[in-house]
Amino acid sequence: MTSEEKSWLLERRAHRCVENLAKHRFDAHFLESGAEVTQHVKPLLDAAATVGFGGSDTVRSLGLHTLAAEMGKTLFDHHRPDLSYDETLAMRKGQLGCDLFFTSANALSETGEIINVDGIGNRTSAMAFGPSRVVVVAGTNKIAPDLHGALRRIREVAAPMRAKSLGVETPCAVTGVCSDCNAPMRICNITTILHRKPMLTDVTVLVVGEELGY
Ligand code: SF4
């Protein structure tokens, strides 16, 4: 398969995903590239005073933290290296009631579901209830054929790579294989599946035609 054919296949898959997300009452869009994300979220940032960020390499790589800070928003970002434990905790709690919450997805299903796992739960809680609006940004590499495939993708790809990147002491961070561990630092204690739009939360999903995050 050439890279052109691969891009075509991934884009077809992304469009099916977006169509099914929209049927599930998500505000879903396909964007050609990460560069379009800033343009798309700017009006949402304009309308927000407080902005929360779940742990996401995708969102960070697109510069959305910097953009929100430059716009004078109050940020709830627990990844700032200067924070004490208590300050980090306050940031995580702030995400639960912010105006606008950004996250990626560990997986999207082509059938229209959004799936995330979490060790602590701030991200998986905030994506369901609390913030007025949630924005999920995900590359086409996150799309699996169905819910079963999405959960498998998380176990086989997303979680081991995330554990490795965080440097946590879990079996998968060493072997690359999930053993459904009982490690104290297990990063997948909670799974949130948005099957349909939560009643009191508006959810925008931006599916980007690029490989983003893992
Ligand atoms: S259950 Fe444990 S081994 Fe499996 S992906 Fe999660 S942290 Fe890694």
mmCIF file of C-alpha atoms in Angstrom, residues 28-176:
data_model
loop_
_atom_site.group_PDB
_atom_site.id
_atom_site.type_symbol
_atom_site.label_atom_id
_atom_site.label_comp_id
_atom_site.label_asym_id
_atom_site.label_seq_id
_atom_site.Cartn_x
_atom_site.Cartn_y
_atom_site.Cartn_z
ATOM 1 C CA ALA A 28 -17.952 16.309 15.119
ATOM 2 C CA HIS A 29 -15.680 17.655 12.375
ATOM 3 C CA PHE A 30 -12.920 16.375 10.129
ATOM 4 C CA LEU A 31 -9.933 18.719 9.789
ATOM 5 C CA GLU A 32 -7.222 18.131 7.196
ATOM 6 C CA SER A 33 -4.349 19.078 9.498
ATOM 7 C CA GLY A 34 -3.428 20.092 13.020
ATOM 8 C CA ALA A 35 -2.908 23.648 11.813
ATOM 9 C CA GLU A 36 -6.694 23.979 11.392
ATOM 10 C CA VAL A 37 -7.389 23.112 15.024
ATOM 11 C CA THR A 38 -6.369 26.530 16.361
ATOM 12 C CA GLN A 39 -8.715 28.288 13.973
ATOM 13 C CA HIS A 40 -11.561 25.986 14.942
ATOM 14 C CA VAL A 41 -11.185 26.356 18.718
ATOM 15 C CA LYS A 42 -10.530 30.106 18.796
ATOM 16 C CA PRO A 43 -14.266 31.048 19.045
ATOM 17 C CA LEU A 44 -14.682 28.473 21.826
ATOM 18 C CA LEU A 45 -11.750 29.997 23.693
ATOM 19 C CA ASP A 46 -13.192 33.483 23.151
ATOM 20 C CA ALA A 47 -16.349 32.393 24.986
ATOM 21 C CA ALA A 48 -14.514 30.758 27.915
ATOM 22 C CA ALA A 49 -12.935 32.297 31.011
ATOM 23 C CA THR A 50 -11.491 29.103 32.472
ATOM 24 C CA VAL A 51 -9.820 26.395 30.402
ATOM 25 C CA GLY A 52 -8.797 22.935 31.591
ATOM 26 C CA PHE A 53 -6.396 20.481 29.997
ATOM 27 C CA GLY A 54 -6.418 16.733 30.506
ATOM 28 C CA GLY A 55 -3.065 15.021 30.083
ATOM 29 C CA SER A 56 -2.688 14.881 26.297
ATOM 30 C CA ASP A 57 0.361 14.909 24.071
ATOM 31 C CA THR A 58 -1.902 15.671 21.100
ATOM 32 C CA VAL A 59 -3.368 18.836 22.631
ATOM 33 C CA ARG A 60 0.018 20.003 23.906
ATOM 34 C CA SER A 61 1.699 19.411 20.543
ATOM 35 C CA LEU A 62 -0.862 21.684 18.853
ATOM 36 C CA GLY A 63 0.036 24.608 21.137
ATOM 37 C CA LEU A 64 -3.431 25.016 22.637
ATOM 38 C CA HIS A 65 -2.053 25.653 26.161
ATOM 39 C CA THR A 66 0.054 28.518 24.832
ATOM 40 C CA LEU A 67 -2.841 29.939 22.846
ATOM 41 C CA ALA A 68 -5.185 29.904 25.866
ATOM 42 C CA ALA A 69 -2.523 31.526 28.057
ATOM 43 C CA GLU A 70 -1.848 34.230 25.466
ATOM 44 C CA MET A 71 -5.582 34.961 25.358
ATOM 45 C CA GLY A 72 -5.521 35.644 29.115
ATOM 46 C CA LYS A 73 -7.560 32.611 30.153
ATOM 47 C CA THR A 74 -7.316 31.026 33.594
ATOM 48 C CA LEU A 75 -5.668 27.667 32.953
ATOM 49 C CA PHE A 76 -6.103 24.402 34.840
ATOM 50 C CA ASP A 77 -3.016 22.539 33.629
ATOM 51 C CA HIS A 78 -1.581 20.014 36.112
ATOM 52 C CA HIS A 79 1.500 19.332 33.942
ATOM 53 C CA ARG A 80 3.280 22.565 34.850
ATOM 54 C CA PRO A 81 6.634 21.483 36.320
ATOM 55 C CA ASP A 82 6.701 24.249 38.978
ATOM 56 C CA LEU A 83 3.591 22.979 40.796
ATOM 57 C CA SER A 84 3.604 21.384 44.243
ATOM 58 C CA TYR A 85 1.522 18.251 44.895
ATOM 59 C CA ASP A 86 -1.314 20.353 46.388
ATOM 60 C CA GLU A 87 -1.232 22.776 43.471
ATOM 61 C CA THR A 88 -1.346 19.885 40.998
ATOM 62 C CA LEU A 89 -4.354 18.481 42.826
ATOM 63 C CA ALA A 90 -6.078 21.880 42.698
ATOM 64 C CA MET A 91 -5.457 22.022 38.934
ATOM 65 C CA ARG A 92 -7.019 18.587 38.446
ATOM 66 C CA LYS A 93 -10.066 19.588 40.521
ATOM 67 C CA GLY A 94 -10.339 22.866 38.594
ATOM 68 C CA GLN A 95 -10.676 20.881 35.366
ATOM 69 C CA LEU A 96 -13.922 19.380 36.673
ATOM 70 C CA GLY A 97 -15.730 22.731 36.665
ATOM 71 C CA CYS A 98 -14.017 24.761 33.963
ATOM 72 C CA ASP A 99 -15.804 26.428 31.042
ATOM 73 C CA LEU A 100 -13.845 24.610 28.349
ATOM 74 C CA PHE A 101 -11.958 21.335 28.710
ATOM 75 C CA PHE A 102 -9.477 19.998 26.162
ATOM 76 C CA THR A 103 -8.515 16.370 25.907
ATOM 77 C CA SER A 104 -7.559 13.819 23.313
ATOM 78 C CA ALA A 105 -9.004 10.321 23.083
ATOM 79 C CA ASN A 106 -7.150 7.084 23.642
ATOM 80 C CA ALA A 107 -9.383 5.751 20.925
ATOM 81 C CA LEU A 108 -12.330 6.671 18.728
ATOM 82 C CA SER A 109 -14.488 3.998 17.180
ATOM 83 C CA GLU A 110 -15.578 4.236 13.585
ATOM 84 C CA THR A 111 -19.033 3.449 14.968
ATOM 85 C CA GLY A 112 -19.016 6.759 16.870
ATOM 86 C CA GLU A 113 -17.805 6.289 20.445
ATOM 87 C CA ILE A 114 -15.086 8.167 22.369
ATOM 88 C CA ILE A 115 -12.964 6.197 24.800
ATOM 89 C CA ASN A 116 -10.401 7.254 27.408
ATOM 90 C CA VAL A 117 -8.682 5.492 30.269
ATOM 91 C CA ASP A 118 -7.152 7.216 33.266
ATOM 92 C CA GLY A 119 -5.186 6.428 36.389
ATOM 93 C CA ILE A 120 -6.549 9.260 38.562
ATOM 94 C CA GLY A 121 -9.833 10.112 36.860
ATOM 95 C CA ASN A 122 -9.760 13.868 36.350
ATOM 96 C CA ARG A 123 -9.705 13.463 32.577
ATOM 97 C CA THR A 124 -12.253 10.668 32.376
ATOM 98 C CA SER A 125 -14.592 12.543 34.750
ATOM 99 C CA ALA A 126 -14.281 15.954 33.092
ATOM 100 C CA MET A 127 -14.989 14.552 29.627
ATOM 101 C CA ALA A 128 -18.416 13.374 30.823
ATOM 102 C CA PHE A 129 -19.720 16.035 33.227
ATOM 103 C CA GLY A 130 -18.630 19.336 34.741
ATOM 104 C CA PRO A 131 -17.168 21.570 32.028
ATOM 105 C CA SER A 132 -19.698 23.418 29.858
ATOM 106 C CA ARG A 133 -17.929 22.238 26.737
ATOM 107 C CA VAL A 134 -15.414 19.502 26.085
ATOM 108 C CA VAL A 135 -13.174 19.491 23.004
ATOM 109 C CA VAL A 136 -11.683 16.141 21.982
ATOM 110 C CA VAL A 137 -8.846 16.338 19.441
ATOM 111 C CA ALA A 138 -7.657 13.087 17.891
ATOM 112 C CA GLY A 139 -5.560 12.033 14.915
ATOM 113 C CA THR A 140 -6.674 9.320 12.499
ATOM 114 C CA ASN A 141 -4.269 6.914 14.186
ATOM 115 C CA LYS A 142 -6.721 6.771 17.122
ATOM 116 C CA ILE A 143 -9.591 5.344 15.072
ATOM 117 C CA ALA A 144 -10.498 1.688 15.538
ATOM 118 C CA PRO A 145 -13.240 -0.152 13.608
ATOM 119 C CA ASP A 146 -15.609 -0.572 16.559
ATOM 120 C CA LEU A 147 -15.829 -0.328 20.348
ATOM 121 C CA HIS A 148 -14.193 -3.712 20.859
ATOM 122 C CA GLY A 149 -11.308 -2.682 18.596
ATOM 123 C CA ALA A 150 -10.996 0.647 20.392
ATOM 124 C CA LEU A 151 -10.628 -1.001 23.790
ATOM 125 C CA ARG A 152 -8.088 -3.375 22.266
ATOM 126 C CA ARG A 153 -6.172 -0.438 20.774
ATOM 127 C CA ILE A 154 -5.946 1.161 24.214
ATOM 128 C CA ARG A 155 -4.676 -2.041 25.829
ATOM 129 C CA GLU A 156 -2.178 -2.892 23.074
ATOM 130 C CA VAL A 157 -0.970 0.542 21.916
ATOM 131 C CA ALA A 158 -2.111 3.645 23.780
ATOM 132 C CA ALA A 159 -1.698 2.555 27.391
ATOM 133 C CA PRO A 160 1.753 0.920 27.097
ATOM 134 C CA MET A 161 3.084 3.909 25.137
ATOM 135 C CA ARG A 162 1.547 6.364 27.604
ATOM 136 C CA ALA A 163 3.007 4.435 30.550
ATOM 137 C CA LYS A 164 6.417 4.450 28.879
ATOM 138 C CA SER A 165 6.233 8.204 28.202
ATOM 139 C CA LEU A 166 5.250 8.957 31.804
ATOM 140 C CA GLY A 167 8.049 6.748 33.141
ATOM 141 C CA VAL A 168 5.687 4.979 35.547
ATOM 142 C CA GLU A 169 6.520 1.624 37.102
ATOM 143 C CA THR A 170 4.079 -0.668 35.323
ATOM 144 C CA PRO A 171 4.764 -3.954 33.508
ATOM 145 C CA CYS A 172 3.712 -2.510 30.149
ATOM 146 C CA ALA A 173 6.246 0.319 30.436
ATOM 147 C CA VAL A 174 8.954 -2.387 30.393
ATOM 148 C CA THR A 175 7.537 -5.114 28.150
ATOM 149 C CA GLY A 176 5.182 -3.116 25.916
#
